[in-house]
Tab-separated table of C-alpha atoms in Angstrom:
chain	number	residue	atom	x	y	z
A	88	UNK	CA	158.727	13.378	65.795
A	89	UNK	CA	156.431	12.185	63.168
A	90	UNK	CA	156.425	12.478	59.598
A	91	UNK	CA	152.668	12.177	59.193
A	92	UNK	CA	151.023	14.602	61.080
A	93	UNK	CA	148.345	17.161	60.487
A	94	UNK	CA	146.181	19.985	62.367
A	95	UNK	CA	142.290	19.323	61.553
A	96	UNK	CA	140.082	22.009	63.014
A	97	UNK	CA	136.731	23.478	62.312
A	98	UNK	CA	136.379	26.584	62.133
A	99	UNK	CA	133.434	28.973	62.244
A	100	UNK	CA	133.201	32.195	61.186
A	101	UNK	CA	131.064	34.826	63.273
A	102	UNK	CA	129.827	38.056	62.078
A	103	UNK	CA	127.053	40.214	62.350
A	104	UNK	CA	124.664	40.800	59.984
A	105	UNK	CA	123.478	44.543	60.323
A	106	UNK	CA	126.331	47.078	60.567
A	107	UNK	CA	126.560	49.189	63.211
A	108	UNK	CA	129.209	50.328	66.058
A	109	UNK	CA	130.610	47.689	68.111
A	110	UNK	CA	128.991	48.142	71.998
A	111	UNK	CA	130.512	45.062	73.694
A	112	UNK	CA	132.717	42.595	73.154
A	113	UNK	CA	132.109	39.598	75.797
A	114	UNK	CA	134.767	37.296	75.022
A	115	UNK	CA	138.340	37.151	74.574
A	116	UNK	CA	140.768	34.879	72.453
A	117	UNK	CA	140.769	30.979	73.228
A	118	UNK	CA	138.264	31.517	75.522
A	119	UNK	CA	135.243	28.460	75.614
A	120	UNK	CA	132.198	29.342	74.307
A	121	UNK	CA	128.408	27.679	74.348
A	122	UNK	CA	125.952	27.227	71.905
A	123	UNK	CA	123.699	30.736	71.987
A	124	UNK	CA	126.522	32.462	74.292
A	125	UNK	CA	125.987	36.073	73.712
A	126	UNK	CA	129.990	37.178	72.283
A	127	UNK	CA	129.324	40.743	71.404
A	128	UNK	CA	126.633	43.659	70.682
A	129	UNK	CA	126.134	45.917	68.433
A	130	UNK	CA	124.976	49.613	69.466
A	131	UNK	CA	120.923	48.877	69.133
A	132	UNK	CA	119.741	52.262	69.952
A	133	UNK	CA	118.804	53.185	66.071
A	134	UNK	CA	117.439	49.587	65.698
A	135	UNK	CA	115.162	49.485	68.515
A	136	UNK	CA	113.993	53.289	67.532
A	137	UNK	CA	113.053	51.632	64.369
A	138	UNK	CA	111.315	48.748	65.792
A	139	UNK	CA	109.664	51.116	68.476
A	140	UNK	CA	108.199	53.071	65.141
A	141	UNK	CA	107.077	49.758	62.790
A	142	UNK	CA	104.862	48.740	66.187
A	143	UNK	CA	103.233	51.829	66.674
A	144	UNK	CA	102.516	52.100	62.380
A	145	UNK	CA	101.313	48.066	62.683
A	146	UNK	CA	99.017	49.587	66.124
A	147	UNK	CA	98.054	52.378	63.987
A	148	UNK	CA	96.395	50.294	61.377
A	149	UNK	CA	95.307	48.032	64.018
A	150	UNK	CA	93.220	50.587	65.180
A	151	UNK	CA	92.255	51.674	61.312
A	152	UNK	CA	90.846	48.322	60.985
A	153	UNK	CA	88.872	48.331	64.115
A	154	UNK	CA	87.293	51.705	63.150
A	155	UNK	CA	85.969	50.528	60.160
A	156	UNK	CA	85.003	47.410	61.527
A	157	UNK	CA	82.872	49.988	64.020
A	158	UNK	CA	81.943	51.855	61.005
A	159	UNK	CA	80.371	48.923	59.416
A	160	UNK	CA	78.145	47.731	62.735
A	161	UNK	CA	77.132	51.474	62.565
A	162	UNK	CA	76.170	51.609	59.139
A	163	UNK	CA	73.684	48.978	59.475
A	164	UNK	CA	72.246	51.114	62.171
A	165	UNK	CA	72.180	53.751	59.287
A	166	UNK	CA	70.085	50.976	57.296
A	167	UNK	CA	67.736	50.013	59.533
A	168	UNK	CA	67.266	53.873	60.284
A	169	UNK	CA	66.758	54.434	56.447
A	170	UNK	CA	64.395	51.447	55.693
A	171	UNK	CA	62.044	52.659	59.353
A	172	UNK	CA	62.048	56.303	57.217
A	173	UNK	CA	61.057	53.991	53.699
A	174	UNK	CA	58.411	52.460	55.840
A	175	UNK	CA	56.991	55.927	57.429
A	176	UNK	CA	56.897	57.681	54.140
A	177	UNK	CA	55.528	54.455	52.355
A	178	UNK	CA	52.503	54.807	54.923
A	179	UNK	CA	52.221	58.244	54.714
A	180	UNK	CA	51.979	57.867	50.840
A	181	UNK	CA	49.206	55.747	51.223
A	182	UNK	CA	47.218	57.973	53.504
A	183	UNK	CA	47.881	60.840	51.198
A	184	UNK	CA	46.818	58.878	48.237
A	185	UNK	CA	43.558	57.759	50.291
A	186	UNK	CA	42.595	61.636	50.969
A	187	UNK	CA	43.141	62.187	47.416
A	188	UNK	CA	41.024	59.975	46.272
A	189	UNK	CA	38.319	60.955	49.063
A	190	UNK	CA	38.924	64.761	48.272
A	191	UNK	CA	38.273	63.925	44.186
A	192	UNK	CA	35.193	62.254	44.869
A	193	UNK	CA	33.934	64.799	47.194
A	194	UNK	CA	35.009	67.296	45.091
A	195	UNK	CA	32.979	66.052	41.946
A	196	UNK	CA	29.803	65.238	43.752
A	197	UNK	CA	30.228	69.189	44.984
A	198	UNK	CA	30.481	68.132	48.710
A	199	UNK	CA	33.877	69.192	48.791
A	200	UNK	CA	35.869	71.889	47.685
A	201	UNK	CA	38.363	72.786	44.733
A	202	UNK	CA	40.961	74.114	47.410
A	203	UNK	CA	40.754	70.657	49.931
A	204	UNK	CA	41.258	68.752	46.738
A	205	UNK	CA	44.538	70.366	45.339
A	206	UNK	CA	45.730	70.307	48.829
A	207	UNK	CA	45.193	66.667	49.008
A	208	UNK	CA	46.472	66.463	45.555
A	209	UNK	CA	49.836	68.167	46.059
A	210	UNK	CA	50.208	66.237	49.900
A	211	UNK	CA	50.044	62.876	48.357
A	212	UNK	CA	52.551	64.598	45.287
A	213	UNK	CA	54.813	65.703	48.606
A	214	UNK	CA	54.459	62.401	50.457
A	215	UNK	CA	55.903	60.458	47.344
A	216	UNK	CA	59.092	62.773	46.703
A	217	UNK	CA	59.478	61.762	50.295
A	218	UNK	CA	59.494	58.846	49.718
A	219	UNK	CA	61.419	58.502	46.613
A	220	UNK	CA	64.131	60.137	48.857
A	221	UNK	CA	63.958	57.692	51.559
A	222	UNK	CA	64.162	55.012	49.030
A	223	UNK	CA	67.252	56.749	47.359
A	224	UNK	CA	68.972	57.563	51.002
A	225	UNK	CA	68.285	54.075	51.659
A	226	UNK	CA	69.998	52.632	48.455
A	227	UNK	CA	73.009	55.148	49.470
A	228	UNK	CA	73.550	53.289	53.168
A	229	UNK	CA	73.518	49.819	51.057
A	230	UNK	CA	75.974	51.281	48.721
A	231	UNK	CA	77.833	52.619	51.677
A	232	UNK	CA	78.874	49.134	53.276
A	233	UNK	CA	80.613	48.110	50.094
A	234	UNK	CA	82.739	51.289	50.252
A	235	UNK	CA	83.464	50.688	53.511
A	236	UNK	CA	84.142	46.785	53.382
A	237	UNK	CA	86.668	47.937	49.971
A	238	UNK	CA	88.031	50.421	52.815
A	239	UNK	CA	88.324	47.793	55.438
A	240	UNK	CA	90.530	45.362	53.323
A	241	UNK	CA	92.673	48.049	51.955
A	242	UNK	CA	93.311	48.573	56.114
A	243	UNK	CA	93.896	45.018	56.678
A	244	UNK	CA	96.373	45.402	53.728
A	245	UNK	CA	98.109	48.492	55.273
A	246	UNK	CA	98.067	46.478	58.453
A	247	UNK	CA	99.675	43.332	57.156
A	248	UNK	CA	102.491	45.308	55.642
A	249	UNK	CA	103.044	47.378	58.710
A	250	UNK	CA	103.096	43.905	60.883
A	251	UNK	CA	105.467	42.731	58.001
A	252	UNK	CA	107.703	45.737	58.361
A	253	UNK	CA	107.650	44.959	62.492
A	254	UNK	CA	108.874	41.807	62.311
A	255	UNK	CA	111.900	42.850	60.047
A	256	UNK	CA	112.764	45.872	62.030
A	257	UNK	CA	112.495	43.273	65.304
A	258	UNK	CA	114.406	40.761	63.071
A	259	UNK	CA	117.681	43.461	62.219
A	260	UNK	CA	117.496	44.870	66.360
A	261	UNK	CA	117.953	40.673	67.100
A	262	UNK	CA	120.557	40.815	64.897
A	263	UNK	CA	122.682	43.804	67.372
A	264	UNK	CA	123.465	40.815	69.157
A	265	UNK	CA	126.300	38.523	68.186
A	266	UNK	CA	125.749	34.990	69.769
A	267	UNK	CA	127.846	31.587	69.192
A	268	UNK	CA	126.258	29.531	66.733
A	269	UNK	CA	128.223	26.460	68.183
A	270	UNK	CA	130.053	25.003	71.322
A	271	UNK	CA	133.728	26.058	70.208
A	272	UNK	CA	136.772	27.778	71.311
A	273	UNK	CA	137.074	32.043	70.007
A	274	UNK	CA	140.250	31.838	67.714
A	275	UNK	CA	141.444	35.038	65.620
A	276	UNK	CA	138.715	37.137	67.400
A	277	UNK	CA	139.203	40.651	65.676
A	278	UNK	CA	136.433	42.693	66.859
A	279	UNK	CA	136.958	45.475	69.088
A	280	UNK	CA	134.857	48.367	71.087
């Protein structure tokens, strides 16, 4: 018999931290327990539904991102395409100008008639609203990579959330299981099927 005597313990408190229905308990009272030893689960079948649906958002705007990336390489196909069209009608503006010109002067001298001069007239008046239109379609396909770069961060955006909202889903289904945070002894274990 003693006088002096005293019970020191520590004691750790385990519970889990989504809530849920409890699937399987592993352990029983004063049994010894490891670090990381799985001790119970929690049903994980709306958890894992969840995660299964915040990967295939975060592979949806995975792909959103690569499309517009793709978009992008294509629309400087789409420039290229409109400054070739700028060049073409810039050439064929100069030709029509040159026949204009040639027409006039045949025209005044009387080697040439009214008729071949109004048609080289209203070619070379043609040829440049052609290519005032190829100049403006051209501006358009510039314009058009800053929409779609605005586009392609707003994806990135959507993606980053929707990675984001993965890892939490991921993060709550982890939580379904219930491991030992410490080498110890289950004492007062209340949790049941």
């Amino acid at each position: 018999s003693t006088d002096d005597a005293y019970v020191h313990a520590d004691f750790t408190m385990v519970a889990p931290q989504v809530a849920g229905r409890i699937d399987k308990v592993l352990v029983e009272d004063n049994q010894p327990v490891k670090q990381g030893q799985l001790l119970a689960t929690v049903d994980d079948r709306d958890f894992v539904a969840a995660a299964n649906a915040a990967r295939a958002q975060a592979a949806s705007a995975q792909a959103s991102v690569a499309g517009l990336q793709a978009r992008l390489v294509q629309q400087e196909s789409s420039i290229r395409q409109a400054q070739a069209a700028v060049a073409v009608d810039e050439a064929a503006l100069k030709l029509a100008r040159a026949n204009q010109t040639r027409y006039r002067n045949l025209a005044t001298d009387g080697s040439g008639t009214v008729q071949a001069r109004q048609q080289a007239e209203m070619q070379a008046s043609v040829q440049q609203a052609s290519l005032e239109k190829a100049q403006a379609s051209l501006l358009a396909a510039r314009q058009q990579v800053d929409v779609l770069q605005a586009d392609l961060e707003k994806a990135r955006a959507a993606f980053a959330q929707a990675q984001a909202v993965q890892a939490a889903e991921e993060l709550k289904l982890s939580y379904t299981r219930i491991t030992a945070p410490v080498d110890g002894t289950v004492g007062q274990k209340s949790v049941r099927v």
